Coordinates of C-alpha atoms in Angstrom, one line a residue:
M1 CA 86.0 103.3 121.2
H2 CA 88.4 102.9 119.0
Q3 CA 92.2 101.1 119.7
K4 CA 94.3 104.8 118.7
L5 CA 96.8 103.9 115.8
N6 CA 100.5 105.7 116.4
C7 CA 102.1 105.7 113.1
N8 CA 103.1 109.7 112.1
I9 CA 102.7 109.8 108.2
V10 CA 105.6 111.0 105.8
K11 CA 104.9 112.7 102.5
L12 CA 106.9 110.6 99.8
I13 CA 106.1 112.5 96.6
K14 CA 103.8 114.0 94.3
E15 CA 102.9 111.9 91.2
N16 CA 100.9 112.7 89.4
D17 CA 97.7 114.5 90.4
S18 CA 98.1 112.6 93.8
T19 CA 100.3 112.6 97.0
I20 CA 101.1 109.5 98.5
Y21 CA 102.5 109.3 102.8
K22 CA 104.5 106.3 103.8
I23 CA 103.0 105.4 107.2
G24 CA 105.7 105.1 110.2
E25 CA 107.4 102.2 109.2
E26 CA 104.9 99.8 107.7
K27 CA 104.9 98.6 104.3
A28 CA 102.1 100.9 104.1
Y29 CA 100.7 104.1 102.2
I30 CA 98.0 106.2 102.3
V31 CA 97.4 107.6 98.8
S32 CA 95.0 111.4 98.8
N33 CA 93.9 112.7 95.3
A34 CA 91.3 115.4 94.6
D35 CA 88.8 111.7 93.2
T36 CA 88.5 109.6 96.5
R37 CA 88.4 112.7 98.8
K38 CA 85.3 113.7 96.4
L39 CA 83.5 110.0 96.4
L40 CA 84.1 109.8 100.3
C41 CA 82.8 112.8 100.9
N42 CA 80.2 111.9 98.6
P43 CA 78.3 108.9 98.9
E44 CA 75.9 110.3 96.3
I45 CA 78.5 109.2 94.0
I46 CA 77.0 105.4 92.7
G47 CA 77.4 102.8 90.0
Y48 CA 80.8 102.6 87.9
N49 CA 82.0 106.6 88.5
I50 CA 82.5 104.5 91.8
Q51 CA 85.3 102.4 90.1
Q52 CA 86.5 105.6 87.8
K53 CA 87.1 108.2 91.0
L54 CA 90.0 105.2 92.1
L55 CA 91.8 105.2 89.1
L56 CA 94.1 107.6 88.7
P57 CA 95.0 107.4 92.3
S58 CA 95.9 103.8 91.6
K59 CA 97.9 104.1 88.3
D60 CA 100.0 107.5 90.5
V61 CA 100.1 104.6 92.9
L62 CA 100.8 101.8 90.7
C63 CA 103.9 103.9 89.0
F64 CA 105.5 104.6 92.1
L65 CA 106.1 101.1 93.9
N66 CA 106.6 100.1 90.0
E67 CA 110.1 101.9 90.7
T68 CA 110.3 101.5 94.2
I69 CA 108.9 97.5 94.6
F70 CA 109.1 96.7 90.5
L71 CA 106.1 95.0 89.6
N72 CA 106.0 91.7 87.6
N73 CA 105.0 88.5 87.2
I74 CA 101.4 89.6 87.8
N75 CA 98.3 88.6 88.9
I76 CA 95.4 90.7 89.8
V77 CA 92.5 88.7 92.3
N78 CA 89.4 90.3 92.1
I79 CA 87.6 89.8 95.6
L80 CA 83.5 89.8 94.8
R81 CA 81.5 92.2 94.9
G82 CA 83.4 95.4 96.5
G83 CA 86.8 94.8 94.9
L84 CA 85.7 94.8 91.5
N85 CA 85.3 98.5 93.2
F86 CA 89.6 98.9 92.0
P87 CA 90.1 99.3 88.5
L88 CA 93.9 97.6 89.0
E89 CA 93.3 96.4 85.5
A90 CA 92.8 98.8 84.0
A91 CA 95.4 101.6 86.0
C92 CA 98.0 98.8 84.6
F93 CA 97.0 99.1 81.4
D94 CA 96.8 102.9 81.2
I95 CA 100.7 103.0 82.0
G96 CA 101.9 99.8 80.4
I97 CA 102.5 97.4 83.4
D98 CA 102.0 93.9 81.8
I99 CA 99.5 91.8 83.1
D100 CA 100.2 87.5 83.5
E101 CA 96.5 86.3 84.4
I102 CA 93.1 88.0 86.4
S103 CA 91.4 85.5 89.4
F104 CA 88.3 86.4 91.4
L105 CA 86.9 84.5 94.0
T106 CA 84.5 85.6 96.8
S107 CA 84.7 86.6 100.3
E108 CA 82.0 88.0 102.2
R109 CA 79.9 88.0 105.3
V110 CA 77.1 86.4 106.2
F111 CA 74.6 88.7 108.9
L112 CA 72.2 87.2 111.8
D113 CA 71.2 89.8 114.1
N114 CA 72.9 92.9 112.5
K115 CA 76.1 90.8 113.5
V116 CA 78.7 89.0 111.5
S117 CA 78.4 85.1 111.9
R118 CA 80.4 83.7 110.1
I119 CA 82.6 84.7 106.5
E120 CA 81.9 82.4 102.7
S121 CA 83.1 82.0 100.0
K122 CA 81.4 79.5 97.0
Y123 CA 83.3 80.7 94.0
R124 CA 87.2 80.7 92.8
K125 CA 88.9 80.6 89.9
I126 CA 92.8 80.5 90.6
A127 CA 94.4 81.4 87.9
N128 CA 98.3 80.1 88.8
V129 CA 101.2 82.7 87.9
P130 CA 104.4 81.4 88.9
N131 CA 106.4 83.5 91.5
A132 CA 103.9 85.8 91.3
T133 CA 103.1 89.5 92.1
I134 CA 99.2 89.8 93.4
I135 CA 97.9 93.0 93.7
I136 CA 94.2 92.9 94.9
G137 CA 91.8 95.6 96.1
D138 CA 89.4 95.1 98.8
I139 CA 86.8 97.0 101.2
I140 CA 88.7 96.8 104.5
A141 CA 86.5 96.9 107.4
S142 CA 87.6 93.7 110.5
G143 CA 89.4 92.1 107.9
E144 CA 88.2 88.2 108.1
T145 CA 86.9 88.3 104.3
F146 CA 90.5 89.5 103.1
Y147 CA 92.4 87.2 105.5
N148 CA 90.4 84.2 104.0
A149 CA 90.4 85.5 100.7
I150 CA 94.4 85.3 100.5
R151 CA 94.8 82.2 102.8
Y152 CA 92.3 80.3 99.8
L153 CA 94.7 81.9 97.7
V154 CA 97.4 80.5 99.4
E155 CA 96.2 77.5 99.7
K156 CA 95.8 76.9 96.1
Y157 CA 99.6 77.8 95.5
V158 CA 100.6 76.3 97.8
Y159 CA 98.6 72.5 96.1
D160 CA 100.1 73.9 92.4
K161 CA 103.6 73.5 94.4
N162 CA 104.3 77.2 93.2
Q163 CA 104.8 80.6 95.3
I164 CA 103.6 84.0 95.5
N165 CA 106.8 86.7 96.1
K166 CA 104.4 89.7 97.0
I167 CA 101.0 91.5 98.1
V168 CA 99.9 94.6 97.5
V169 CA 96.8 95.7 97.8
F170 CA 94.7 98.4 97.7
T171 CA 91.4 99.4 99.8
I172 CA 89.3 101.7 101.9
G173 CA 90.1 100.5 104.8
T174 CA 90.6 100.1 108.9
N175 CA 93.1 99.9 111.4
N176 CA 92.3 96.8 112.1
T177 CA 94.1 95.4 108.1
F178 CA 97.6 96.2 110.0
N179 CA 96.4 93.2 112.8
M180 CA 96.1 91.3 109.2
I181 CA 98.6 91.7 107.4
H182 CA 101.1 91.5 110.3
R183 CA 99.4 88.1 110.9
L184 CA 99.2 87.1 107.1
E185 CA 103.0 88.3 106.0
H186 CA 104.2 86.0 109.5
K187 CA 103.1 82.9 107.7
L188 CA 103.5 83.5 104.1
K189 CA 106.6 84.2 105.6
E190 CA 107.5 81.2 107.4
R191 CA 105.7 78.4 104.2
W192 CA 108.0 80.8 101.5
P193 CA 111.0 81.9 103.3
N194 CA 111.7 84.5 100.1
F195 CA 108.3 86.0 100.4
Q196 CA 109.2 90.1 100.0
G197 CA 106.3 91.0 102.3
I198 CA 102.7 92.4 102.2
Y199 CA 102.4 96.2 100.9
V200 CA 99.1 98.3 101.9
V201 CA 98.1 102.4 99.3
F202 CA 94.9 103.5 102.1
L203 CA 92.5 105.4 100.1
E204 CA 92.7 108.6 102.0
A205 CA 93.0 107.5 105.1
V206 CA 93.2 105.1 108.2
F207 CA 89.5 104.4 109.1
T208 CA 88.7 103.0 112.5
T209 CA 85.3 100.7 113.0
Y210 CA 82.5 101.4 115.7
T211 CA 82.4 99.1 118.4
S212 CA 79.1 100.1 119.1
C213 CA 76.2 101.2 118.1
G214 CA 76.7 104.5 119.2
I215 CA 75.2 107.8 119.8
T216 CA 73.2 108.1 117.7
K217 CA 71.8 103.9 117.9
L218 CA 72.1 103.8 114.3
N219 CA 75.7 102.3 113.5
L220 CA 76.4 99.0 112.7
P221 CA 79.1 97.2 114.9
Y222 CA 82.8 96.7 113.0
V223 CA 81.2 97.6 110.0
D224 CA 80.5 101.4 110.0
F225 CA 83.8 103.3 108.9
T226 CA 84.6 106.6 111.2
F227 CA 87.2 108.5 112.3
K228 CA 88.6 108.6 115.1
G229 CA 91.9 106.5 115.6
G230 CA 92.2 106.7 112.5
V231 CA 94.5 108.5 110.6
L232 CA 93.9 111.2 107.7
A233 CA 95.8 112.3 105.0
P234 CA 95.9 116.2 105.7
E235 CA 93.8 117.0 101.6
Y236 CA 91.2 114.2 103.1
R237 CA 90.6 116.0 106.0
K238 CA 90.4 118.9 105.2
E239 CA 87.3 118.8 102.7
L240 CA 85.8 116.1 105.5
L241 CA 84.9 120.0 106.7
E242 CA 84.1 122.2 104.2
R243 CA 80.3 121.4 104.3
L244 CA 78.4 121.0 107.8
H245 CA 76.9 117.3 107.1
I246 CA 80.0 115.0 106.2
L247 CA 81.7 114.4 109.0
F248 CA 78.3 113.6 110.2
E249 CA 78.1 111.1 107.7
K250 CA 77.4 107.0 109.0
C251 CA 80.0 106.0 107.1
A252 CA 82.7 106.7 105.2
I253 CA 81.8 105.0 102.5
Y254 CA 79.0 102.7 103.4
D255 CA 78.6 99.1 101.7
G256 CA 80.7 99.6 98.3
G257 CA 79.2 96.1 96.8
A258 CA 75.6 97.8 97.0
R259 CA 77.0 101.2 96.4
R260 CA 78.7 99.7 92.8
F261 CA 76.3 97.3 92.2
E262 CA 72.7 97.5 93.7
K263 CA 72.4 101.2 94.1
N264 CA 68.8 101.9 95.6
I265 CA 69.6 99.6 98.5
H266 CA 73.0 101.6 99.0
I267 CA 70.0 104.9 98.4
D268 CA 68.0 103.6 100.9
D269 CA 70.7 103.8 103.2
T270 CA 72.1 106.9 102.3
I271 CA 68.3 108.3 102.9
N272 CA 67.7 106.0 106.0
Y273 CA 69.7 107.6 107.7
W274 CA 69.3 110.8 107.7
K275 CA 65.6 110.9 107.9
K276 CA 66.7 108.8 111.5
L277 CA 69.2 110.8 112.7
C278 CA 66.3 113.4 112.1
S279 CA 63.7 111.9 114.4
V280 CA 66.6 111.2 117.3
S281 CA 69.4 114.5 116.9
D282 CA 67.3 116.4 119.2
N283 CA 68.5 114.0 121.7
I284 CA 72.4 114.7 120.5
N285 CA 74.7 117.0 122.3
I286 CA 76.8 117.5 118.9
E287 CA 79.2 118.2 120.6
E288 CA 79.5 115.1 122.0
F289 CA 78.9 113.6 118.5
Y290 CA 81.9 115.5 117.3
N291 CA 84.7 114.3 120.1
E292 CA 82.5 110.2 118.9
K293 CA 84.1 111.2 115.4
M294 CA 87.5 112.3 116.1
G295 CA 87.9 111.7 119.4
Y296 CA 88.5 115.2 121.2
G297 CA 85.9 118.6 121.3
F298 CA 83.6 117.4 123.9
N299 CA 82.3 120.2 126.2
G300 CA 83.7 122.4 124.5
L301 CA 86.6 121.7 125.1
F302 CA 89.0 121.7 121.5
P303 CA 92.9 120.3 121.7
D304 CA 95.8 123.3 121.4
L305 CA 98.4 122.8 118.5
F306 CA 100.2 120.6 119.8
E307 CA 98.4 118.0 121.5
W308 CA 96.2 118.6 118.3
I309 CA 99.6 117.4 115.7
K310 CA 100.5 114.5 117.9
L311 CA 96.8 112.8 118.0
N312 CA 95.8 113.5 114.3
N313 CA 99.6 111.7 113.6
Y314 CA 101.2 114.7 112.0
E315 CA 104.4 115.4 113.7
K316 CA 106.0 114.9 110.1
L317 CA 104.6 117.2 108.5
D318 CA 105.2 120.2 106.5
E319 CA 104.4 122.8 110.3
V320 CA 102.9 125.9 108.1
E321 CA 101.0 123.2 106.6
I322 CA 99.8 121.3 109.1
V323 CA 98.9 124.4 111.2
N324 CA 96.6 126.2 108.8
L325 CA 94.7 123.1 108.6
Y326 CA 94.7 123.2 112.8
H327 CA 92.9 126.5 112.7
Y328 CA 90.7 125.3 109.6
E329 CA 89.3 122.2 111.8
K330 CA 88.9 124.8 114.8
S331 CA 86.7 127.2 112.6
Y332 CA 85.2 124.3 111.3
Y333 CA 84.3 122.7 115.2
E334 CA 83.9 126.8 116.6
K335 CA 81.5 127.2 113.5
L336 CA 79.3 124.3 114.6
Q337 CA 78.2 126.0 118.0
D338 CA 75.6 128.3 115.8
F339 CA 74.1 124.5 114.6
N340 CA 72.3 121.9 116.8
L341 CA 72.5 118.2 115.3
S342 CA 68.6 119.2 114.0
D343 CA 69.4 121.4 111.3
I344 CA 71.9 119.9 109.7
A345 CA 70.1 116.0 109.8
K346 CA 67.1 117.8 108.0
Y347 CA 69.1 120.0 105.8
R348 CA 70.7 117.1 104.6
Y349 CA 68.3 114.4 104.6
N350 CA 66.3 116.7 101.9
E351 CA 69.1 118.1 99.9
L352 CA 69.0 113.7 99.7
M353 CA 65.7 113.6 98.7
Y354 CA 66.3 116.2 96.1
Y355 CA 69.8 114.5 94.7
Y356 CA 67.6 111.4 94.0
H357 CA 63.7 113.0 93.0
I358 CA 62.2 111.4 96.1

């Protein structure tokens, strides 16, 4: 269902309240923080609170990057609307990084019959900072909206006879990000031989997207985020397993624009998912559903320790920490055997109805 990402992660540093991991040989990182873990495990967090949950990890990563690759001549680019979730201006201000300009543009998916039919950009206000460091945030699923945003950005810089030195991307994103970044980086180095590269910061995980409607028939292909074949920060994996329902949410993030700016649409989306799941759950084997989410555990077969470590790209992490995490997840999986999906779905649906006072 998903193309597996084979990149072992390495813990680099603990920066204040955040842990930063390097992803294989890529110029890419995963940052884990209590605030982003709470955000991703609780779709009830909506509106301005989303940006607040992203502030601390953004500050910690910017401090780290400023020490390693030096951030100067900064042009912060806001992709409307999902990109406005990322508090990059506030993070830079709080830690004393000067910002030269701020830019705005739209790059949005247009859906037809539940499929992405095209990408549109109707508004662009792009500032021109010489030899710029572009800092940009976006929720990246297929990567096409982001790719088009960068293309528009580059066109403006070429037209102004200027250049971009490097790009720093903050994302709640998927493994599709890597192919897109590699394509862009190749073209940008052809355009500007001194271009230093694209650095990507994933919040909590490199997710994957569904490529079908899934076992429930409720998922949106190439849009909904899941875990199978991705890479999760160990801290995030542990929090995913602390309550039975979190793993089985429709999407790890849901629609970032709606969740921030059209809260009623997001609330309806979350409640309707669990309501529909209640109606189909009797026909879904919970082990098969777990397998769809995680990539193993089908037919009662949970992987042994060494296979699990390899599957999850944890071979270079602390052995004691990872062994404990393995047993924690195995215990969660064994606990699932005492439940059926209907129990979990009905409990979660009622919980949301009570939370939203519906």
